[in-house]
Amino acid sequence: DIQMTQSPSSLSASVGDRVTITCRARQSIGNFLHWYQQRPGKAPKLLIYAASSLQSGVPSRFSGSGSGTDFTLTIRSLQPEDFASYYCQQSRYIPYTFGQGTKLEIK
Amino acid sequence: EVQLVESGGGLVKPGGSLRLSCAASGFTFIRYTMSWVRQAPGKGLEWVSSMSSSGSDIYYADSVKGRFSISRDNAKNSLFLQMNSLRAEDTALYYCAREGAVDNGMDVWGQGTTVTVSS
């Protein structure tokens, strides 16, 4: 299985801050990497697909980059609704695997 | 409106069975690979199973292989997960999700249905 490791596991930030979450795959997955946001009590929501493509309807303050084994999700100018958990997921190999998640909290 | 609605969750004893359903609407169901993803209480996301649009390709996580069975009825725009020999560690919120393409991620999710395995 392809292990996906996110860092940090938790992060405190303020409204207006710029934050970066990283995701590392144990082996190359090309650009088969996606990012999801999950607010408490809600279903996950796709933010970024194929490492850097913004899902329709997602604000442009979200961006993704990377390929191979190292990926980043950047949120520019945090808004109150962005405080949530974030997960990366690889779809290059079966079984699909998710990172352990990053909880973004208000400082 | 594109929508997925899961049902069929509940409380079941260890060793028991449940059948989850996912009703799709607002899109051409037959064109999409569909998946089940679960989330244990307070934990992260775990992929469970996927089935291709035609049903010809089926995949399972090792943790459920041999116990769970995914199926779909394209005529009724429905996805199913038959869960047998349930264990306490299967307790989770089960989501149905649409996969746009293998490199497009899971772009539509249901609200989930809760499965609790306990004596």
PDB file of C-alpha atoms in Angstrom:
ATOM      1  CA  ASP A   1       0.000   0.000   0.000  1.00  0.00           C
ATOM      2  CA  ILE A   2       1.108   3.567  -0.681  1.00  0.00           C
ATOM      3  CA  GLN A   3       1.447   5.327   2.641  1.00  0.00           C
ATOM      4  CA  MET A   4       0.533   9.002   2.560  1.00  0.00           C
ATOM      5  CA  THR A   5       2.038  11.169   5.289  1.00  0.00           C
ATOM      6  CA  GLN A   6       0.659  14.623   5.965  1.00  0.00           C
ATOM      7  CA  SER A   7       2.296  17.309   8.014  1.00  0.00           C
ATOM      8  CA  PRO A   8       1.567  18.915  10.277  1.00  0.00           C
ATOM      9  CA  SER A   9      -1.164  16.865  11.962  1.00  0.00           C
ATOM     10  CA  SER A  10      -2.568  20.057  13.443  1.00  0.00           C
ATOM     11  CA  LEU A  11      -2.017  23.710  12.815  1.00  0.00           C
ATOM     12  CA  SER A  12      -3.146  26.911  14.514  1.00  0.00           C
ATOM     13  CA  ALA A  13      -3.492  30.020  12.406  1.00  0.00           C
ATOM     14  CA  SER A  14      -5.326  33.319  12.250  1.00  0.00           C
ATOM     15  CA  VAL A  15      -7.786  34.754   9.765  1.00  0.00           C
ATOM     16  CA  GLY A  16      -5.780  36.282   6.931  1.00  0.00           C
ATOM     17  CA  ASP A  17      -2.771  33.984   7.373  1.00  0.00           C
ATOM     18  CA  ARG A  18      -1.215  31.909   4.612  1.00  0.00           C
ATOM     19  CA  VAL A  19      -0.823  28.242   5.480  1.00  0.00           C
ATOM     20  CA  THR A  20       0.778  25.274   3.785  1.00  0.00           C
ATOM     21  CA  ILE A  21       0.066  21.604   4.363  1.00  0.00           C
ATOM     22  CA  THR A  22       2.337  18.961   2.936  1.00  0.00           C
ATOM     23  CA  CYS A  23       1.660  15.408   1.847  1.00  0.00           C
ATOM     24  CA  ARG A  24       4.348  12.872   1.052  1.00  0.00           C
ATOM     25  CA  ALA A  25       3.869   9.563  -0.724  1.00  0.00           C
ATOM     26  CA  ARG A  26       6.109   6.602   0.028  1.00  0.00           C
ATOM     27  CA  GLN A  27       6.672   6.141  -3.715  1.00  0.00           C
ATOM     28  CA  SER A  28       5.977   8.156  -6.822  1.00  0.00           C
ATOM     29  CA  ILE A  29       2.324   8.647  -7.658  1.00  0.00           C
ATOM     30  CA  GLY A  30       2.754  11.095 -10.521  1.00  0.00           C
ATOM     31  CA  ASN A  31       0.076  13.734 -10.137  1.00  0.00           C
ATOM     32  CA  PHE A  32      -2.635  11.340  -8.896  1.00  0.00           C
ATOM     33  CA  LEU A  33      -3.053  13.359  -5.719  1.00  0.00           C
ATOM     34  CA  HIS A  34      -6.186  15.082  -4.468  1.00  0.00           C
ATOM     35  CA  TRP A  35      -7.028  17.325  -1.532  1.00  0.00           C
ATOM     36  CA  TYR A  36     -10.245  17.353   0.479  1.00  0.00           C
ATOM     37  CA  GLN A  37     -11.676  19.634   3.122  1.00  0.00           C
ATOM     38  CA  GLN A  38     -13.914  18.273   5.850  1.00  0.00           C
ATOM     39  CA  ARG A  39     -15.780  20.554   8.180  1.00  0.00           C
ATOM     40  CA  PRO A  40     -17.073  19.086  11.477  1.00  0.00           C
ATOM     41  CA  GLY A  41     -20.116  16.893  10.954  1.00  0.00           C
ATOM     42  CA  LYS A  42     -19.941  17.259   7.180  1.00  0.00           C
ATOM     43  CA  ALA A  43     -18.883  15.086   4.263  1.00  0.00           C
ATOM     44  CA  PRO A  44     -15.490  15.658   2.648  1.00  0.00           C
ATOM     45  CA  LYS A  45     -15.358  18.168  -0.183  1.00  0.00           C
ATOM     46  CA  LEU A  46     -12.947  17.949  -3.096  1.00  0.00           C
ATOM     47  CA  LEU A  47     -10.741  21.054  -3.304  1.00  0.00           C
ATOM     48  CA  ILE A  48      -7.873  20.151  -5.611  1.00  0.00           C
ATOM     49  CA  TYR A  49      -7.557  17.246  -8.039  1.00  0.00           C
ATOM     50  CA  ALA A  50      -4.599  15.989 -10.034  1.00  0.00           C
ATOM     51  CA  ALA A  51      -2.248  17.780  -7.630  1.00  0.00           C
ATOM     52  CA  SER A  52      -2.880  21.301  -8.856  1.00  0.00           C
ATOM     53  CA  SER A  53      -6.282  21.616 -10.546  1.00  0.00           C
ATOM     54  CA  LEU A  54      -8.854  23.653  -8.670  1.00  0.00           C
ATOM     55  CA  GLN A  55     -12.229  21.948  -8.401  1.00  0.00           C
ATOM     56  CA  SER A  56     -15.106  23.972  -9.802  1.00  0.00           C
ATOM     57  CA  GLY A  57     -16.606  26.322  -7.236  1.00  0.00           C
ATOM     58  CA  VAL A  58     -13.625  26.252  -4.889  1.00  0.00           C
ATOM     59  CA  PRO A  59     -12.217  29.691  -4.025  1.00  0.00           C
ATOM     60  CA  SER A  60      -8.967  30.636  -5.723  1.00  0.00           C
ATOM     61  CA  ARG A  61      -7.207  31.149  -2.378  1.00  0.00           C
ATOM     62  CA  PHE A  62      -6.740  27.358  -2.420  1.00  0.00           C
ATOM     63  CA  SER A  63      -3.906  25.997  -4.534  1.00  0.00           C
ATOM     64  CA  GLY A  64      -1.992  22.773  -4.880  1.00  0.00           C
ATOM     65  CA  SER A  65       1.397  21.847  -6.215  1.00  0.00           C
ATOM     66  CA  GLY A  66       3.808  18.973  -6.497  1.00  0.00           C
ATOM     67  CA  SER A  67       4.324  15.726  -8.344  1.00  0.00           C
ATOM     68  CA  GLY A  68       5.970  12.412  -7.720  1.00  0.00           C
ATOM     69  CA  THR A  69       6.196  12.057  -3.954  1.00  0.00           C
ATOM     70  CA  ASP A  70       5.897  15.563  -2.509  1.00  0.00           C
ATOM     71  CA  PHE A  71       2.799  17.721  -2.607  1.00  0.00           C
ATOM     72  CA  THR A  72       1.520  20.864  -0.952  1.00  0.00           C
ATOM     73  CA  LEU A  73      -1.827  22.503  -0.328  1.00  0.00           C
ATOM     74  CA  THR A  74      -1.651  26.240   0.228  1.00  0.00           C
ATOM     75  CA  ILE A  75      -4.434  28.417   1.543  1.00  0.00           C
ATOM     76  CA  ARG A  76      -3.813  32.088   0.973  1.00  0.00           C
ATOM     77  CA  SER A  77      -5.541  34.559   3.286  1.00  0.00           C
ATOM     78  CA  LEU A  78      -7.449  32.195   5.592  1.00  0.00           C
ATOM     79  CA  GLN A  79     -11.154  32.790   6.011  1.00  0.00           C
ATOM     80  CA  PRO A  80     -13.258  31.701   9.027  1.00  0.00           C
ATOM     81  CA  GLU A  81     -14.880  28.916   6.993  1.00  0.00           C
ATOM     82  CA  ASP A  82     -11.472  27.397   6.180  1.00  0.00           C
ATOM     83  CA  PHE A  83     -10.941  26.115   9.708  1.00  0.00           C
ATOM     84  CA  ALA A  84     -11.510  22.433   9.116  1.00  0.00           C
ATOM     85  CA  SER A  85      -9.642  19.184   8.541  1.00  0.00           C
ATOM     86  CA  TYR A  86      -7.766  18.540   5.311  1.00  0.00           C
ATOM     87  CA  TYR A  87      -6.878  15.217   3.732  1.00  0.00           C
ATOM     88  CA  CYS A  88      -4.733  14.205   0.791  1.00  0.00           C
ATOM     89  CA  GLN A  89      -5.540  11.056  -1.198  1.00  0.00           C
ATOM     90  CA  GLN A  90      -3.685   9.143  -3.895  1.00  0.00           C
ATOM     91  CA  SER A  91      -5.494   7.399  -6.737  1.00  0.00           C
ATOM     92  CA  ARG A  92      -2.466   6.086  -8.640  1.00  0.00           C
ATOM     93  CA  TYR A  93      -2.601   2.675  -7.000  1.00  0.00           C
ATOM     94  CA  ILE A  94      -5.197   0.422  -5.458  1.00  0.00           C
ATOM     95  CA  PRO A  95      -5.846   0.553  -2.556  1.00  0.00           C
ATOM     96  CA  TYR A  96      -6.556   4.257  -2.640  1.00  0.00           C
ATOM     97  CA  THR A  97      -5.021   5.746   0.475  1.00  0.00           C
ATOM     98  CA  PHE A  98      -5.564   8.943   2.411  1.00  0.00           C
ATOM     99  CA  GLY A  99      -3.229  10.940   4.558  1.00  0.00           C
ATOM    100  CA  GLN A 100      -3.999  10.964   8.266  1.00  0.00           C
ATOM    101  CA  GLY A 101      -5.404  14.469   8.062  1.00  0.00           C
ATOM    102  CA  THR A 102      -4.442  17.961   9.162  1.00  0.00           C
ATOM    103  CA  LYS A 103      -6.694  19.834  11.563  1.00  0.00           C
ATOM    104  CA  LEU A 104      -6.570  23.571  10.991  1.00  0.00           C
ATOM    105  CA  GLU A 105      -7.662  25.492  14.061  1.00  0.00           C
ATOM    106  CA  ILE A 106      -8.153  29.141  14.863  1.00  0.00           C
ATOM    107  CA  LYS A 107      -5.343  30.700  16.862  1.00  0.00           C
TER     108      LYS A 107
ATOM    109  CA  GLU B   1     -28.905  19.002  -8.307  1.00  0.00           C
ATOM    110  CA  VAL B   2     -26.178  16.371  -8.200  1.00  0.00           C
ATOM    111  CA  GLN B   3     -26.805  14.284  -5.106  1.00  0.00           C
ATOM    112  CA  LEU B   4     -25.911  11.045  -3.368  1.00  0.00           C
ATOM    113  CA  VAL B   5     -28.053   9.775  -0.506  1.00  0.00           C
ATOM    114  CA  GLU B   6     -26.948   6.817   1.590  1.00  0.00           C
ATOM    115  CA  SER B   7     -29.202   4.615   3.691  1.00  0.00           C
ATOM    116  CA  GLY B   8     -29.205   1.258   5.428  1.00  0.00           C
ATOM    117  CA  GLY B   9     -26.913   1.918   8.367  1.00  0.00           C
ATOM    118  CA  GLY B  10     -27.737   0.846  11.881  1.00  0.00           C
ATOM    119  CA  LEU B  11     -26.734  -1.129  14.950  1.00  0.00           C
ATOM    120  CA  VAL B  12     -25.702  -4.727  14.334  1.00  0.00           C
ATOM    121  CA  LYS B  13     -24.076  -7.408  16.465  1.00  0.00           C
ATOM    122  CA  PRO B  14     -20.604  -8.725  15.662  1.00  0.00           C
ATOM    123  CA  GLY B  15     -20.871 -11.332  12.943  1.00  0.00           C
ATOM    124  CA  GLY B  16     -24.026  -9.777  11.568  1.00  0.00           C
ATOM    125  CA  SER B  17     -24.804  -8.280   8.171  1.00  0.00           C
ATOM    126  CA  LEU B  18     -26.024  -4.998   6.732  1.00  0.00           C
ATOM    127  CA  ARG B  19     -26.689  -3.732   3.233  1.00  0.00           C
ATOM    128  CA  LEU B  20     -25.989  -0.104   2.519  1.00  0.00           C
ATOM    129  CA  SER B  21     -27.595   1.720  -0.387  1.00  0.00           C
ATOM    130  CA  CYS B  22     -26.658   4.912  -2.194  1.00  0.00           C
ATOM    131  CA  ALA B  23     -29.209   6.646  -4.401  1.00  0.00           C
ATOM    132  CA  ALA B  24     -27.764   8.913  -7.066  1.00  0.00           C
ATOM    133  CA  SER B  25     -29.546  11.752  -8.811  1.00  0.00           C
ATOM    134  CA  GLY B  26     -28.778  14.746 -10.987  1.00  0.00           C
ATOM    135  CA  PHE B  27     -26.123  13.103 -13.147  1.00  0.00           C
ATOM    136  CA  THR B  28     -25.677  10.211 -15.560  1.00  0.00           C
ATOM    137  CA  PHE B  29     -24.883   7.499 -13.045  1.00  0.00           C
ATOM    138  CA  ILE B  30     -23.820   4.908 -15.599  1.00  0.00           C
ATOM    139  CA  ARG B  31     -20.833   7.034 -16.654  1.00  0.00           C
ATOM    140  CA  TYR B  32     -19.079   7.062 -13.295  1.00  0.00           C
ATOM    141  CA  THR B  33     -16.957   4.862 -11.103  1.00  0.00           C
ATOM    142  CA  MET B  34     -18.466   4.823  -7.609  1.00  0.00           C
ATOM    143  CA  SER B  35     -16.805   4.223  -4.272  1.00  0.00           C
ATOM    144  CA  TRP B  36     -17.442   3.671  -0.593  1.00  0.00           C
ATOM    145  CA  VAL B  37     -15.267   5.487   1.935  1.00  0.00           C
ATOM    146  CA  ARG B  38     -15.620   5.175   5.700  1.00  0.00           C
ATOM    147  CA  GLN B  39     -14.629   7.179   8.730  1.00  0.00           C
ATOM    148  CA  ALA B  40     -14.423   5.641  12.182  1.00  0.00           C
ATOM    149  CA  PRO B  41     -15.449   7.929  15.054  1.00  0.00           C
ATOM    150  CA  GLY B  42     -12.826  10.629  15.523  1.00  0.00           C
ATOM    151  CA  LYS B  43     -10.569   9.119  12.852  1.00  0.00           C
ATOM    152  CA  GLY B  44      -9.535   9.825   9.294  1.00  0.00           C
ATOM    153  CA  LEU B  45     -10.882   8.662   5.957  1.00  0.00           C
ATOM    154  CA  GLU B  46     -10.459   5.081   4.758  1.00  0.00           C
ATOM    155  CA  TRP B  47     -11.252   3.918   1.239  1.00  0.00           C
ATOM    156  CA  VAL B  48     -13.359   0.718   1.307  1.00  0.00           C
ATOM    157  CA  SER B  49     -14.320  -0.284  -2.229  1.00  0.00           C
ATOM    158  CA  SER B  50     -14.814   0.958  -5.790  1.00  0.00           C
ATOM    159  CA  MET B  51     -16.753  -0.264  -8.788  1.00  0.00           C
ATOM    160  CA  SER B  52     -16.285   0.945 -12.359  1.00  0.00           C
ATOM    161  CA  SER B  53     -19.126   2.377 -14.401  1.00  0.00           C
ATOM    162  CA  SER B  54     -19.856  -0.903 -16.162  1.00  0.00           C
ATOM    163  CA  GLY B  55     -19.275  -2.989 -13.069  1.00  0.00           C
ATOM    164  CA  SER B  56     -16.440  -4.874 -14.707  1.00  0.00           C
ATOM    165  CA  ASP B  57     -13.733  -3.576 -12.358  1.00  0.00           C
ATOM    166  CA  ILE B  58     -14.171  -4.042  -8.613  1.00  0.00           C
ATOM    167  CA  TYR B  59     -11.678  -3.300  -5.888  1.00  0.00           C
ATOM    168  CA  TYR B  60     -11.649  -3.730  -2.117  1.00  0.00           C
ATOM    169  CA  ALA B  61      -9.489  -2.695   0.778  1.00  0.00           C
ATOM    170  CA  ASP B  62      -7.744  -5.661   2.371  1.00  0.00           C
ATOM    171  CA  SER B  63      -9.581  -4.925   5.615  1.00  0.00           C
ATOM    172  CA  VAL B  64     -12.947  -5.811   4.037  1.00  0.00           C
ATOM    173  CA  LYS B  65     -12.000  -8.233   1.268  1.00  0.00           C
ATOM    174  CA  GLY B  66     -14.014 -11.439   1.462  1.00  0.00           C
ATOM    175  CA  ARG B  67     -16.587  -9.881   3.799  1.00  0.00           C
ATOM    176  CA  PHE B  68     -17.958  -6.901   1.854  1.00  0.00           C
ATOM    177  CA  SER B  69     -19.404  -6.892  -1.645  1.00  0.00           C
ATOM    178  CA  ILE B  70     -20.015  -3.817  -3.791  1.00  0.00           C
ATOM    179  CA  SER B  71     -22.664  -3.770  -6.521  1.00  0.00           C
ATOM    180  CA  ARG B  72     -24.663  -1.314  -8.572  1.00  0.00           C
ATOM    181  CA  ASP B  73     -27.945  -1.119 -10.446  1.00  0.00           C
ATOM    182  CA  ASN B  74     -27.428   1.360 -13.257  1.00  0.00           C
ATOM    183  CA  ALA B  75     -31.093   1.195 -14.219  1.00  0.00           C
ATOM    184  CA  LYS B  76     -32.019   2.422 -10.743  1.00  0.00           C
ATOM    185  CA  ASN B  77     -29.048   4.784 -10.284  1.00  0.00           C
ATOM    186  CA  SER B  78     -28.048   2.951  -7.140  1.00  0.00           C
ATOM    187  CA  LEU B  79     -24.888   1.681  -5.488  1.00  0.00           C
ATOM    188  CA  PHE B  80     -24.836  -0.954  -2.774  1.00  0.00           C
ATOM    189  CA  LEU B  81     -22.467  -2.352  -0.171  1.00  0.00           C
ATOM    190  CA  GLN B  82     -23.297  -5.755   1.291  1.00  0.00           C
ATOM    191  CA  MET B  83     -21.424  -6.110   4.559  1.00  0.00           C
ATOM    192  CA  ASN B  84     -21.135  -9.558   6.147  1.00  0.00           C
ATOM    193  CA  SER B  85     -19.241 -10.909   9.146  1.00  0.00           C
ATOM    194  CA  LEU B  86     -19.168  -7.449  10.649  1.00  0.00           C
ATOM    195  CA  ARG B  87     -16.605  -6.602  13.291  1.00  0.00           C
ATOM    196  CA  ALA B  88     -16.360  -3.876  15.902  1.00  0.00           C
ATOM    197  CA  GLU B  89     -13.657  -2.213  13.798  1.00  0.00           C
ATOM    198  CA  ASP B  90     -16.161  -1.764  10.955  1.00  0.00           C
ATOM    199  CA  THR B  91     -18.002   0.794  13.088  1.00  0.00           C
ATOM    200  CA  ALA B  92     -17.902   3.997  11.059  1.00  0.00           C
ATOM    201  CA  LEU B  93     -19.745   6.566   9.016  1.00  0.00           C
ATOM    202  CA  TYR B  94     -19.923   5.170   5.489  1.00  0.00           C
ATOM    203  CA  TYR B  95     -19.868   7.608   2.581  1.00  0.00           C
ATOM    204  CA  CYS B  96     -20.788   6.955  -1.016  1.00  0.00           C
ATOM    205  CA  ALA B  97     -18.667   8.973  -3.444  1.00  0.00           C
ATOM    206  CA  ARG B  98     -18.492   9.602  -7.185  1.00  0.00           C
ATOM    207  CA  GLU B  99     -15.149   9.401  -8.933  1.00  0.00           C
ATOM    208  CA  GLY B 100     -14.897  11.758 -11.881  1.00  0.00           C
ATOM    209  CA  ALA B 101     -11.936   9.908 -13.396  1.00  0.00           C
ATOM    210  CA  VAL B 102      -8.990   8.114 -11.890  1.00  0.00           C
ATOM    211  CA  ASP B 103      -7.049  11.353 -11.733  1.00  0.00           C
ATOM    212  CA  ASN B 104     -10.012  13.604 -10.904  1.00  0.00           C
ATOM    213  CA  GLY B 105     -10.625  12.639  -7.307  1.00  0.00           C
ATOM    214  CA  MET B 106     -13.962  11.949  -5.642  1.00  0.00           C
ATOM    215  CA  ASP B 107     -15.988  14.974  -6.584  1.00  0.00           C
ATOM    216  CA  VAL B 108     -19.417  14.216  -5.130  1.00  0.00           C
ATOM    217  CA  TRP B 109     -20.091  12.749  -1.674  1.00  0.00           C
ATOM    218  CA  GLY B 110     -23.210  11.736   0.177  1.00  0.00           C
ATOM    219  CA  GLN B 111     -23.929  12.723   3.767  1.00  0.00           C
ATOM    220  CA  GLY B 112     -23.050   9.245   5.042  1.00  0.00           C
ATOM    221  CA  THR B 113     -24.833   6.477   6.919  1.00  0.00           C
ATOM    222  CA  THR B 114     -23.673   5.239  10.312  1.00  0.00           C
ATOM    223  CA  VAL B 115     -22.837   1.608  10.974  1.00  0.00           C
ATOM    224  CA  THR B 116     -22.318   0.531  14.582  1.00  0.00           C
ATOM    225  CA  VAL B 117     -21.142  -2.999  15.337  1.00  0.00           C
ATOM    226  CA  SER B 118     -21.624  -3.805  18.994  1.00  0.00           C
ATOM    227  CA  SER B 119     -23.047  -6.530  21.181  1.00  0.00           C
TER     228      SER B 119
END
